[in-house]
XYZ file of C-alpha atoms in Angstrom:
664
model
C 101.993 100.039 126.978
C 102.910 98.989 122.881
C 103.652 100.896 120.272
C 103.420 100.660 116.593
C 105.825 98.356 114.667
C 105.816 101.332 112.213
C 105.867 104.469 115.340
C 108.947 106.525 114.473
C 107.863 105.719 110.653
C 104.586 107.114 111.777
C 106.396 110.144 114.301
C 109.076 111.129 111.749
C 106.596 111.803 108.118
C 103.896 113.207 111.039
C 106.656 115.564 112.506
C 104.647 118.518 111.990
C 101.238 117.723 112.746
C 102.574 116.675 116.207
C 103.643 120.228 116.693
C 99.657 120.694 116.918
C 98.821 117.555 117.900
C 101.564 118.202 121.441
C 99.148 121.297 121.859
C 95.438 118.946 121.835
C 95.495 116.430 124.600
C 98.555 115.700 127.433
C 99.456 112.211 126.253
C 99.894 111.622 129.588
C 99.800 107.589 130.155
C 97.730 106.239 133.272
C 99.440 102.936 132.656
C 98.988 101.630 136.316
C 101.542 101.899 139.080
C 100.839 100.211 142.951
C 101.587 102.987 145.088
C 99.695 103.499 148.877
C 96.732 104.192 148.825
C 93.137 103.699 151.277
C 92.725 100.579 150.821
C 89.627 100.691 152.335
C 87.900 103.201 149.767
C 86.204 101.499 147.070
C 84.923 98.687 150.052
C 81.240 99.477 149.458
C 81.968 98.570 145.508
C 82.338 94.688 146.821
C 79.974 92.010 145.407
C 77.866 90.392 148.159
C 78.395 86.970 147.246
C 74.744 85.855 149.345
C 72.806 88.541 147.199
C 72.921 86.342 143.897
C 69.321 85.257 142.590
C 68.756 82.250 139.737
C 66.253 80.937 137.013
C 66.152 77.160 137.902
C 64.647 77.126 134.917
C 68.066 78.606 132.901
C 70.195 77.380 135.309
C 71.558 81.284 135.353
C 72.292 83.673 138.593
C 71.881 87.115 138.024
C 72.441 90.181 139.978
C 71.152 94.220 138.984
C 71.628 97.485 139.950
C 75.149 97.312 141.328
C 76.572 100.648 141.558
C 80.376 100.489 140.264
C 81.780 103.678 141.474
C 81.295 105.518 144.468
C 80.425 108.463 143.916
C 77.918 108.190 140.780
C 76.410 111.431 138.845
C 73.226 109.239 137.688
C 73.009 105.838 139.438
C 70.775 104.395 137.516
C 72.825 104.721 134.939
C 76.020 103.739 136.200
C 75.170 100.461 137.893
C 75.155 97.426 135.778
C 73.776 93.745 136.072
C 75.893 90.981 135.939
C 74.429 86.931 134.716
C 76.742 84.324 135.610
C 75.669 80.080 133.893
C 74.012 78.276 136.474
C 77.549 75.077 136.751
C 79.932 78.465 137.729
C 78.139 78.870 141.116
C 77.562 76.968 143.716
C 74.226 78.730 145.645
C 72.679 77.818 148.907
C 69.547 78.982 149.287
C 68.998 82.200 151.514
C 65.934 84.080 151.987
C 65.097 85.163 148.914
C 68.539 85.217 147.322
C 71.889 82.499 147.129
C 74.490 82.417 148.263
C 76.982 81.537 145.904
C 80.347 79.916 145.972
C 82.934 79.892 142.879
C 82.713 75.452 141.627
C 86.328 75.455 140.450
C 85.198 71.736 138.884
C 82.948 73.518 136.475
C 82.896 74.065 132.785
C 81.277 74.853 130.247
C 81.604 75.177 126.524
C 85.066 75.636 126.110
C 85.518 77.719 129.854
C 86.205 77.695 133.200
C 84.901 79.807 135.814
C 88.863 80.120 135.690
C 88.817 81.239 132.098
C 85.382 82.468 131.140
C 85.822 85.768 129.249
C 83.016 88.967 130.210
C 80.738 90.357 127.629
C 79.935 93.846 127.973
C 77.053 94.997 125.159
C 76.692 98.962 124.142
C 73.328 98.633 123.191
C 72.697 101.913 121.726
C 73.554 102.864 117.853
C 73.378 106.329 118.649
C 74.802 106.814 122.537
C 71.286 107.454 123.963
C 71.648 106.321 127.142
C 72.321 103.235 128.309
C 70.057 102.415 131.894
C 70.767 99.394 134.326
C 68.024 96.302 133.587
C 65.491 96.466 136.843
C 64.144 93.553 135.693
C 65.141 90.377 134.725
C 64.869 87.934 131.356
C 66.393 85.296 130.311
C 66.218 85.778 126.589
C 68.716 86.464 124.084
C 71.492 86.129 127.380
C 71.420 81.922 125.989
C 73.650 82.618 123.143
C 75.952 84.004 125.599
C 75.362 81.769 128.898
C 75.322 78.407 127.340
C 79.076 79.069 125.941
C 80.084 79.572 128.896
C 80.590 83.657 129.130
C 79.926 85.780 131.608
C 77.281 88.473 130.313
C 77.962 92.305 131.943
C 75.319 94.644 131.390
C 75.746 98.089 132.027
C 74.548 101.465 132.228
C 76.186 104.580 130.655
C 75.519 108.090 130.111
C 74.546 109.337 126.570
C 75.387 111.568 124.725
C 73.411 114.822 126.262
C 73.147 114.834 129.874
C 69.935 115.045 132.372
C 68.266 115.397 135.718
C 68.528 112.880 138.120
C 65.297 110.463 138.709
C 62.930 112.845 141.066
C 65.420 115.634 141.216
C 66.136 118.650 139.831
C 69.618 117.649 140.652
C 71.113 117.871 136.485
C 74.281 115.143 135.582
C 76.448 115.843 132.844
C 76.366 113.821 129.107
C 78.165 113.892 126.280
C 81.634 113.053 125.399
C 83.611 111.820 126.742
C 81.037 109.785 130.034
C 79.781 106.871 127.728
C 83.057 105.257 127.712
C 84.040 107.500 131.328
C 81.211 105.203 132.493
C 81.861 101.861 131.261
C 86.080 102.061 131.909
C 84.984 102.234 135.310
C 82.017 99.642 134.814
C 85.497 97.361 133.251
C 87.405 98.479 136.933
C 83.918 96.862 138.550
C 84.669 93.831 137.627
C 88.609 93.821 138.198
C 88.111 95.040 141.912
C 85.964 92.515 142.630
C 87.595 89.348 139.732
C 88.245 87.257 142.870
C 84.463 86.406 143.880
C 83.651 86.273 139.840
C 83.623 83.209 138.150
C 85.203 84.347 135.292
C 88.965 85.793 133.758
C 88.624 89.504 134.523
C 91.451 89.950 132.171
C 89.591 88.275 129.735
C 86.712 91.060 129.098
C 85.130 91.870 125.514
C 83.413 95.023 124.519
C 80.870 95.427 122.111
C 78.474 97.856 120.217
C 76.964 99.090 116.895
C 76.821 102.345 115.498
C 77.817 105.001 117.692
C 77.905 102.043 119.996
C 80.412 100.369 118.271
C 83.118 103.070 118.286
C 82.863 103.852 121.712
C 83.709 100.136 121.791
C 86.550 101.061 119.473
C 87.049 103.573 122.306
C 87.352 101.430 125.086
C 89.958 99.164 123.184
C 91.984 101.643 121.772
C 92.138 104.335 124.821
C 93.112 102.047 128.176
C 95.016 103.593 130.630
C 93.788 106.882 128.803
C 95.261 109.233 131.021
C 92.460 111.730 129.602
C 90.062 110.423 131.674
C 91.585 110.343 134.740
C 89.951 113.524 136.039
C 87.224 112.046 135.270
C 86.829 108.585 136.590
C 87.944 110.106 139.290
C 85.256 112.396 139.742
C 82.927 110.154 139.939
C 84.980 107.759 142.478
C 85.586 104.138 140.547
C 87.952 101.878 141.499
C 91.651 103.023 140.405
C 92.900 99.885 143.069
C 92.354 96.938 144.421
C 91.430 95.969 147.589
C 95.931 94.503 148.458
C 96.466 98.018 147.035
C 97.125 97.134 142.736
C 96.828 99.536 140.369
C 93.107 98.563 138.071
C 93.701 98.445 134.768
C 90.779 99.167 131.988
C 92.817 97.495 129.301
C 89.460 95.832 127.495
C 90.866 92.364 125.907
C 89.293 92.039 122.954
C 86.923 95.157 121.239
C 83.971 94.440 118.726
C 82.370 96.694 115.956
C 79.650 96.772 113.944
C 78.923 100.171 111.286
C 80.856 102.425 114.346
C 81.058 105.981 113.917
C 84.057 106.702 115.888
C 86.982 109.477 114.954
C 84.798 112.304 114.833
C 87.280 114.516 113.694
C 88.151 113.499 110.590
C 83.970 112.166 110.763
C 82.695 115.648 107.816
C 86.174 115.878 106.492
C 86.193 111.767 105.863
C 81.819 112.280 104.040
C 83.244 114.632 101.955
C 85.988 112.966 100.626
C 84.503 109.814 99.730
C 80.379 110.335 99.051
C 80.112 114.173 99.518
C 82.838 115.731 96.335
C 80.680 112.599 94.031
C 77.674 114.499 94.710
C 76.097 117.556 92.304
C 72.733 118.336 94.296
C 70.917 119.547 96.871
C 73.514 121.972 99.023
C 76.093 120.303 96.739
C 75.039 121.805 94.322
C 77.418 124.166 91.937
C 76.737 127.304 92.938
C 76.263 126.928 96.588
C 78.127 127.786 99.482
C 78.070 124.492 100.768
C 79.854 122.944 97.639
C 82.594 124.742 97.932
C 83.419 123.911 101.981
C 82.776 120.083 100.252
C 84.954 120.423 98.558
C 87.427 122.123 100.367
C 86.773 119.525 102.855
C 87.802 116.828 100.570
C 90.981 118.252 100.186
C 91.368 118.919 103.866
C 91.223 115.200 104.811
C 93.926 114.441 101.330
C 96.308 116.757 103.248
C 95.488 114.570 107.292
C 95.660 111.167 105.259
C 99.709 112.042 104.693
C 99.750 112.566 108.159
C 98.722 110.101 109.953
C 101.092 108.313 108.782
C 99.192 104.645 107.298
C 100.812 101.782 105.886
C 99.153 98.898 103.810
C 100.714 95.141 105.048
C 103.113 95.453 103.031
C 104.943 98.571 105.134
C 104.633 100.603 101.956
C 102.419 104.103 102.916
C 99.248 104.839 102.570
C 99.414 108.374 100.704
C 97.035 111.112 98.522
C 98.136 112.587 95.623
C 96.834 115.329 94.244
C 95.309 115.074 90.068
C 94.548 117.582 87.424
C 92.415 119.758 89.343
C 93.095 119.664 93.149
C 90.946 116.848 94.450
C 92.913 113.960 96.333
C 91.739 111.182 94.771
C 94.915 109.354 93.776
C 98.144 107.612 95.576
C 98.779 104.484 97.672
C 95.143 105.419 100.161
C 93.130 106.213 96.881
C 94.188 102.240 95.693
C 93.627 100.163 99.183
C 90.516 101.962 99.575
C 89.440 100.687 95.789
C 90.935 97.915 97.181
C 89.363 97.492 100.125
C 85.725 97.576 97.494
C 87.114 95.096 95.069
C 88.027 92.618 97.417
C 84.505 92.939 99.275
C 82.700 92.528 96.080
C 84.947 89.018 95.313
C 84.302 87.368 99.010
C 80.806 87.867 98.494
C 80.556 86.018 94.943
C 82.978 83.686 95.958
C 80.673 82.649 99.326
C 77.286 83.484 97.147
C 74.870 80.540 95.787
C 72.843 81.861 92.691
C 69.673 81.690 92.906
C 70.221 84.478 95.365
C 67.602 86.051 97.366
C 68.662 89.389 98.449
C 66.078 91.706 101.993
C 66.844 94.846 102.987
C 68.222 94.710 106.596
C 66.625 96.552 109.324
C 68.679 97.880 112.768
C 66.618 97.474 116.075
C 67.741 99.650 118.113
C 68.866 97.970 120.602
C 70.139 94.682 119.282
C 71.801 93.262 122.771
C 69.741 90.947 125.192
C 70.274 91.896 128.824
C 67.597 95.005 129.616
C 63.505 92.907 128.720
C 62.774 96.784 129.583
C 63.312 98.378 126.609
C 63.784 94.994 124.406
C 59.630 94.888 125.250
C 58.680 98.620 125.113
C 61.430 100.473 123.435
C 62.760 98.992 120.961
C 62.847 100.742 117.239
C 63.768 100.039 113.850
C 66.146 102.185 111.865
C 66.110 102.713 108.306
C 69.337 102.806 106.938
C 68.463 104.611 103.847
C 67.489 108.115 106.194
C 70.621 108.356 107.541
C 69.059 109.054 110.788
C 71.303 106.629 113.439
C 73.251 109.920 113.134
C 71.329 113.014 112.993
C 68.445 114.513 116.133
C 65.991 115.903 113.871
C 66.896 115.399 110.154
C 67.838 119.064 109.248
C 71.631 119.158 107.267
C 70.414 115.727 105.896
C 68.517 115.112 102.761
C 64.921 114.453 102.792
C 64.277 110.290 102.682
C 62.815 111.187 99.755
C 64.345 112.819 97.105
C 66.867 111.001 98.129
C 65.452 108.418 95.718
C 64.949 110.272 92.703
C 68.125 111.984 90.709
C 70.056 108.606 90.580
C 68.317 105.860 89.556
C 66.929 103.364 92.340
C 68.265 100.690 90.021
C 72.004 101.858 89.642
C 72.375 100.095 93.329
C 72.275 102.255 95.669
C 71.062 101.096 99.482
C 69.714 104.459 100.625
C 67.757 104.988 97.611
C 66.179 101.272 97.146
C 65.328 101.257 101.128
C 64.084 103.891 100.925
C 61.642 102.831 97.924
C 60.909 100.333 100.032
C 58.981 101.880 102.797
C 57.069 103.800 100.502
C 55.633 100.207 98.833
C 57.857 100.488 95.071
C 57.755 97.115 94.345
C 60.638 95.616 92.731
C 63.614 97.604 94.379
C 66.707 96.272 97.029
C 68.890 98.047 99.034
C 71.754 96.756 96.959
C 69.787 99.578 94.406
C 69.336 96.185 91.858
C 65.618 95.868 90.505
C 64.010 93.064 89.829
C 62.245 94.650 86.610
C 65.481 95.932 85.325
C 67.087 91.717 85.579
C 64.593 90.099 84.555
C 63.987 88.501 88.053
C 60.826 87.957 90.319
C 60.857 90.190 92.873
C 59.098 88.964 96.305
C 57.217 91.246 97.968
C 54.436 92.463 100.557
C 51.440 93.985 101.698
C 50.506 96.225 104.510
C 48.369 99.153 106.564
C 49.412 102.694 106.086
C 52.308 103.541 109.219
C 53.609 99.847 108.087
C 56.924 99.287 106.646
C 57.320 96.689 103.369
C 59.998 94.603 103.061
C 60.585 94.445 98.817
C 62.804 90.708 98.356
C 65.199 89.866 95.044
C 66.196 86.905 93.486
C 68.984 86.953 91.024
C 68.428 83.983 89.248
C 72.960 83.889 88.559
C 76.140 86.222 88.188
C 75.348 87.946 85.215
C 71.734 88.846 85.822
C 73.235 90.358 89.687
C 75.724 91.997 87.689
C 73.435 93.234 85.092
C 70.899 95.365 88.152
C 74.156 96.214 89.106
C 75.623 98.122 86.331
C 72.194 99.514 85.058
C 73.420 101.808 82.816
C 76.822 102.085 83.202
C 79.187 99.673 82.858
C 81.702 100.263 86.468
C 81.635 96.919 87.487
C 82.974 93.379 86.218
C 82.999 89.670 86.995
C 85.434 87.219 85.935
C 83.416 83.843 87.608
C 86.253 81.893 86.397
C 89.378 84.085 87.574
C 86.840 84.695 90.361
C 87.943 88.643 90.226
C 85.622 91.889 90.030
C 87.317 95.045 88.444
C 85.450 98.506 89.468
C 86.054 102.023 87.249
C 86.343 104.204 90.267
C 85.592 105.089 93.179
C 83.236 107.415 92.482
C 81.931 104.914 91.033
C 81.222 102.807 93.351
C 79.040 105.711 94.952
C 77.654 107.199 92.374
C 75.431 103.661 92.547
C 76.414 102.225 95.934
C 77.165 104.537 98.516
C 75.559 108.448 97.726
C 75.812 110.890 100.375
C 72.498 110.356 102.358
C 72.994 113.569 104.730
C 74.195 117.117 104.337
C 77.654 119.165 104.061
C 79.380 119.096 107.161
C 77.338 115.539 107.672
C 77.653 115.335 111.477
C 78.820 118.808 113.362
C 75.341 120.061 110.714
C 75.353 124.127 110.878
C 72.576 124.037 112.908
C 74.454 121.817 115.619
C 71.154 119.409 114.596
C 72.420 116.019 114.685
C 73.458 113.835 117.858
C 77.153 113.383 117.385
C 75.976 117.943 118.144
C 75.475 116.584 121.443
C 77.605 114.350 121.881
C 80.016 117.340 122.082
C 77.521 120.062 124.472
C 78.413 121.090 127.972
C 75.690 121.041 130.207
C 72.965 123.562 129.589
C 74.673 124.351 126.118
C 72.957 120.633 124.953
C 74.718 121.228 120.980
C 77.801 122.358 120.093
C 80.375 122.681 116.935
C 82.905 120.820 117.342
C 85.004 119.791 114.370
C 87.823 121.901 114.505
C 88.690 121.447 110.229
C 85.374 123.412 109.295
C 85.919 126.223 111.664
C 89.324 127.012 110.306
C 87.815 126.341 106.712
C 85.103 128.658 107.167
C 87.494 131.416 109.178
C 90.285 131.149 105.929
C 87.519 130.947 103.407
C 84.499 133.636 104.936
C 85.104 135.926 101.858
C 84.457 133.044 98.685
C 81.650 131.559 100.676
C 79.754 134.686 100.624
C 80.111 135.183 97.167
C 77.941 132.193 96.670
C 74.397 130.781 97.975
C 73.579 131.007 100.968
C 76.009 132.000 103.052
C 75.285 132.701 107.011
C 78.151 135.578 108.329
C 77.338 134.395 111.866
C 79.453 130.964 110.917
C 81.989 132.102 111.318
C 81.868 133.098 114.907
C 79.167 130.405 115.673
C 82.419 127.843 115.108
C 84.728 129.479 116.539
C 82.739 130.329 119.500
C 81.705 127.126 120.224
C 85.697 125.325 120.180
C 86.767 126.462 122.549
C 83.485 125.754 124.989
C 85.375 123.941 128.175
C 82.651 121.524 129.942
C 82.507 121.010 133.551
C 85.820 119.172 134.302
C 87.197 122.285 132.564
C 88.289 120.519 129.591
C 88.997 122.048 125.985
C 86.670 120.738 123.414
C 89.698 118.651 121.573
C 90.987 117.004 124.407
C 86.789 115.555 124.737
C 86.713 114.873 120.739
C 90.692 113.560 121.229
C 88.797 111.176 123.795
C 86.453 109.722 121.507
C 89.128 108.551 119.209
C 90.610 105.476 119.070
C 93.224 106.884 116.562
C 94.470 109.468 119.104
C 96.331 106.342 120.397
C 97.266 104.380 117.037
C 98.189 107.299 115.209
C 102.074 109.891 114.996
C 99.570 112.023 114.271
C 98.165 112.277 117.798
C 99.477 113.340 121.369
C 98.436 110.389 122.685
C 100.503 107.784 119.991
C 101.272 104.375 122.002
C 100.340 105.845 125.498
C 97.273 103.729 125.950
C 97.223 100.401 126.625
C 95.433 99.018 123.053
C 93.406 95.030 122.686
C 95.201 92.746 121.116
C 91.884 91.195 119.646
C 89.669 92.778 116.667
C 86.662 91.986 115.458
C 85.075 94.956 112.502
C 82.370 95.058 110.164
C 80.862 97.489 108.205
C 77.500 97.224 106.092
C 79.767 98.596 102.358
C 76.394 99.866 101.343
C 76.047 101.776 104.374
C 75.949 105.933 103.366
C 75.681 106.802 107.670
C 79.885 107.051 107.572
C 82.426 106.656 105.891
C 84.502 103.619 105.336
C 87.393 105.197 105.006
C 86.789 105.705 108.896
C 86.398 102.082 109.380
C 89.681 101.414 107.569
C 91.395 103.944 108.982
C 91.147 102.052 112.171
C 91.711 98.776 110.673
C 94.973 99.692 109.227
C 96.470 101.328 112.953
C 95.845 98.426 114.158
C 97.297 95.514 112.543
C 100.067 98.235 112.369
C 100.412 98.197 115.704
C 102.436 95.855 118.297
C 100.884 93.985 121.061
C 97.906 94.566 118.833
C 97.275 90.113 117.666
C 94.552 89.590 115.322
C 92.424 92.489 113.655
C 88.881 90.990 112.106
C 87.789 93.693 109.787
C 84.768 92.633 106.805
C 84.134 95.713 104.707
C 80.515 93.374 103.690
C 79.304 93.538 99.953
C 75.060 94.317 99.460
C 74.609 95.064 103.518
C 73.626 98.285 104.943
C 73.601 99.665 108.377
C 73.085 96.575 110.347
C 75.251 94.117 111.996
C 76.876 93.282 108.841
C 77.736 89.708 108.079
C 78.597 87.203 105.474
C 76.465 85.090 106.425
C 75.157 83.456 109.928
C 74.081 86.064 113.385
C 76.212 88.133 114.272
C 75.160 87.595 118.011
C 76.576 83.712 117.233
C 79.806 84.617 115.040
C 80.503 87.199 117.597
C 79.664 85.062 120.708
C 82.254 82.193 118.529
C 85.217 84.735 117.508
C 84.769 85.775 121.490
C 85.958 82.026 121.789
C 88.660 81.473 119.677
C 90.396 84.348 120.584
C 90.157 82.426 123.890
C 92.075 79.844 122.389
């Protein structure tokens, strides 16, 4: 296992936190160790080399519906499909299928059957259950297969449980089952490594939104002891046919706008954005305003326990200012520098005139299952924050978001709201064509059809002017190539305002998809945030004197966070299982106990308000300090929202290029 270069300093700095963390999970490593085993235990998982289908037109071999564990809870989800470049096999037709042998002398792109990497998508922003494909389509697969990659589309159980098809039998879902199922899929591929034309050690996972968070967990929590009882429960392959232990460590993890680290999701949201808002649930006199401030303070204190360090080995800390808010220190400076650096990259790579068109995220976004691609794909309106909330409760109304703060101020979400309402001249970076004097391009549509607006900026000056509006919070020097932002508050106000209510993830009414993720079987939606539970218990008297307080909130949280799942695992361990920092930070008991992927790619839209930027930054910083991690490509993308955010080019093509580079 790997240990951070600065791990001992982090551990020393977080000694008090470790005392608490030790109670939250056993931190036991599940690093493979060869032991005497039943060699036939997983025999039925062996892939049939005579069952390949062949698409002659596109030269692709494939198999669908392969169970990846011996005792699945829901077979339609716990199975996978494999798509292989045709050159990698020598196929002999046998009835309706083909018997295939590996063509050892083949080459596709940069790869051979011995070196080809495997890529596995996590194709859901909201962690809806992902079924194994039951039909075949080559559409979209060429992006991967023509470059020599083997593409594996694995099903998994999602954020909540359900019923087995044509049965009254219920299966469990929610944390940590999505990660467990995908770990089992990884182990299946390793079990069958000798039969597949690939290097099964070179396995990459990729996803977006909550699926991106799962990708990060798979990348950080390889062979983590938390998952052992779950893997055993479903009969995941723990050793190969020769008795050698199998690892579920992956080679690389890529994500776009990942939703992760649920233990700090609420407090991080309030520190990054919520504490700067003053309307709705955060208006003076509301008890939730006091909770917002307390959560922001709690996050400030937590950051100082994480043991994060910058590239210069300087500790990243937060310090309180005169009113007690944690808005000073090296961590704050690092965040502001990250934002300014993203803006500088935008100006250095953007040619003017520049046409901005709001991005839309289609969920699912990746190929492999023609059923969902053709019938079930939906656009996520990035401005509503609906990617996280199941019902909209606990979240500010989309139309009201356009009120209060001027749409011309640079807010991604407000701008998309205006576009959805058909208000011409406002873009998703919040700048207004009328304000800058540029030409706005729009389309008209019938009622119920989304209208996407574009805005043309003639030069950098007009773009900066539109961002500033009536304020002067951002300046750009063309000669020096530098960007200066007055404060994080100003950036948040203009570009990333809070769009969700207080307790953005663990909602007061348990209404978010995150609440579903931590539900337990019939109790399908539960509170999970220990920080909120503690603040409610400690401050009930203060909150009760303010507007909107309900006395039963304290007991709601207190009762939920002690619930156990079907394997008698406590809530905090389940939260840890969905947190890549569990293995990367000395604040947690799992620090240093897991096998961490060496290659990472993390992209996030800097103007999205579904999550706090600090979660992405924390992950990138922790990875950068961890021994064994070879590279971390972290790109906060200026001007983009909750989408497959890229500075240029196509997201999937860029991902394939990154995978290829990692394998050199």
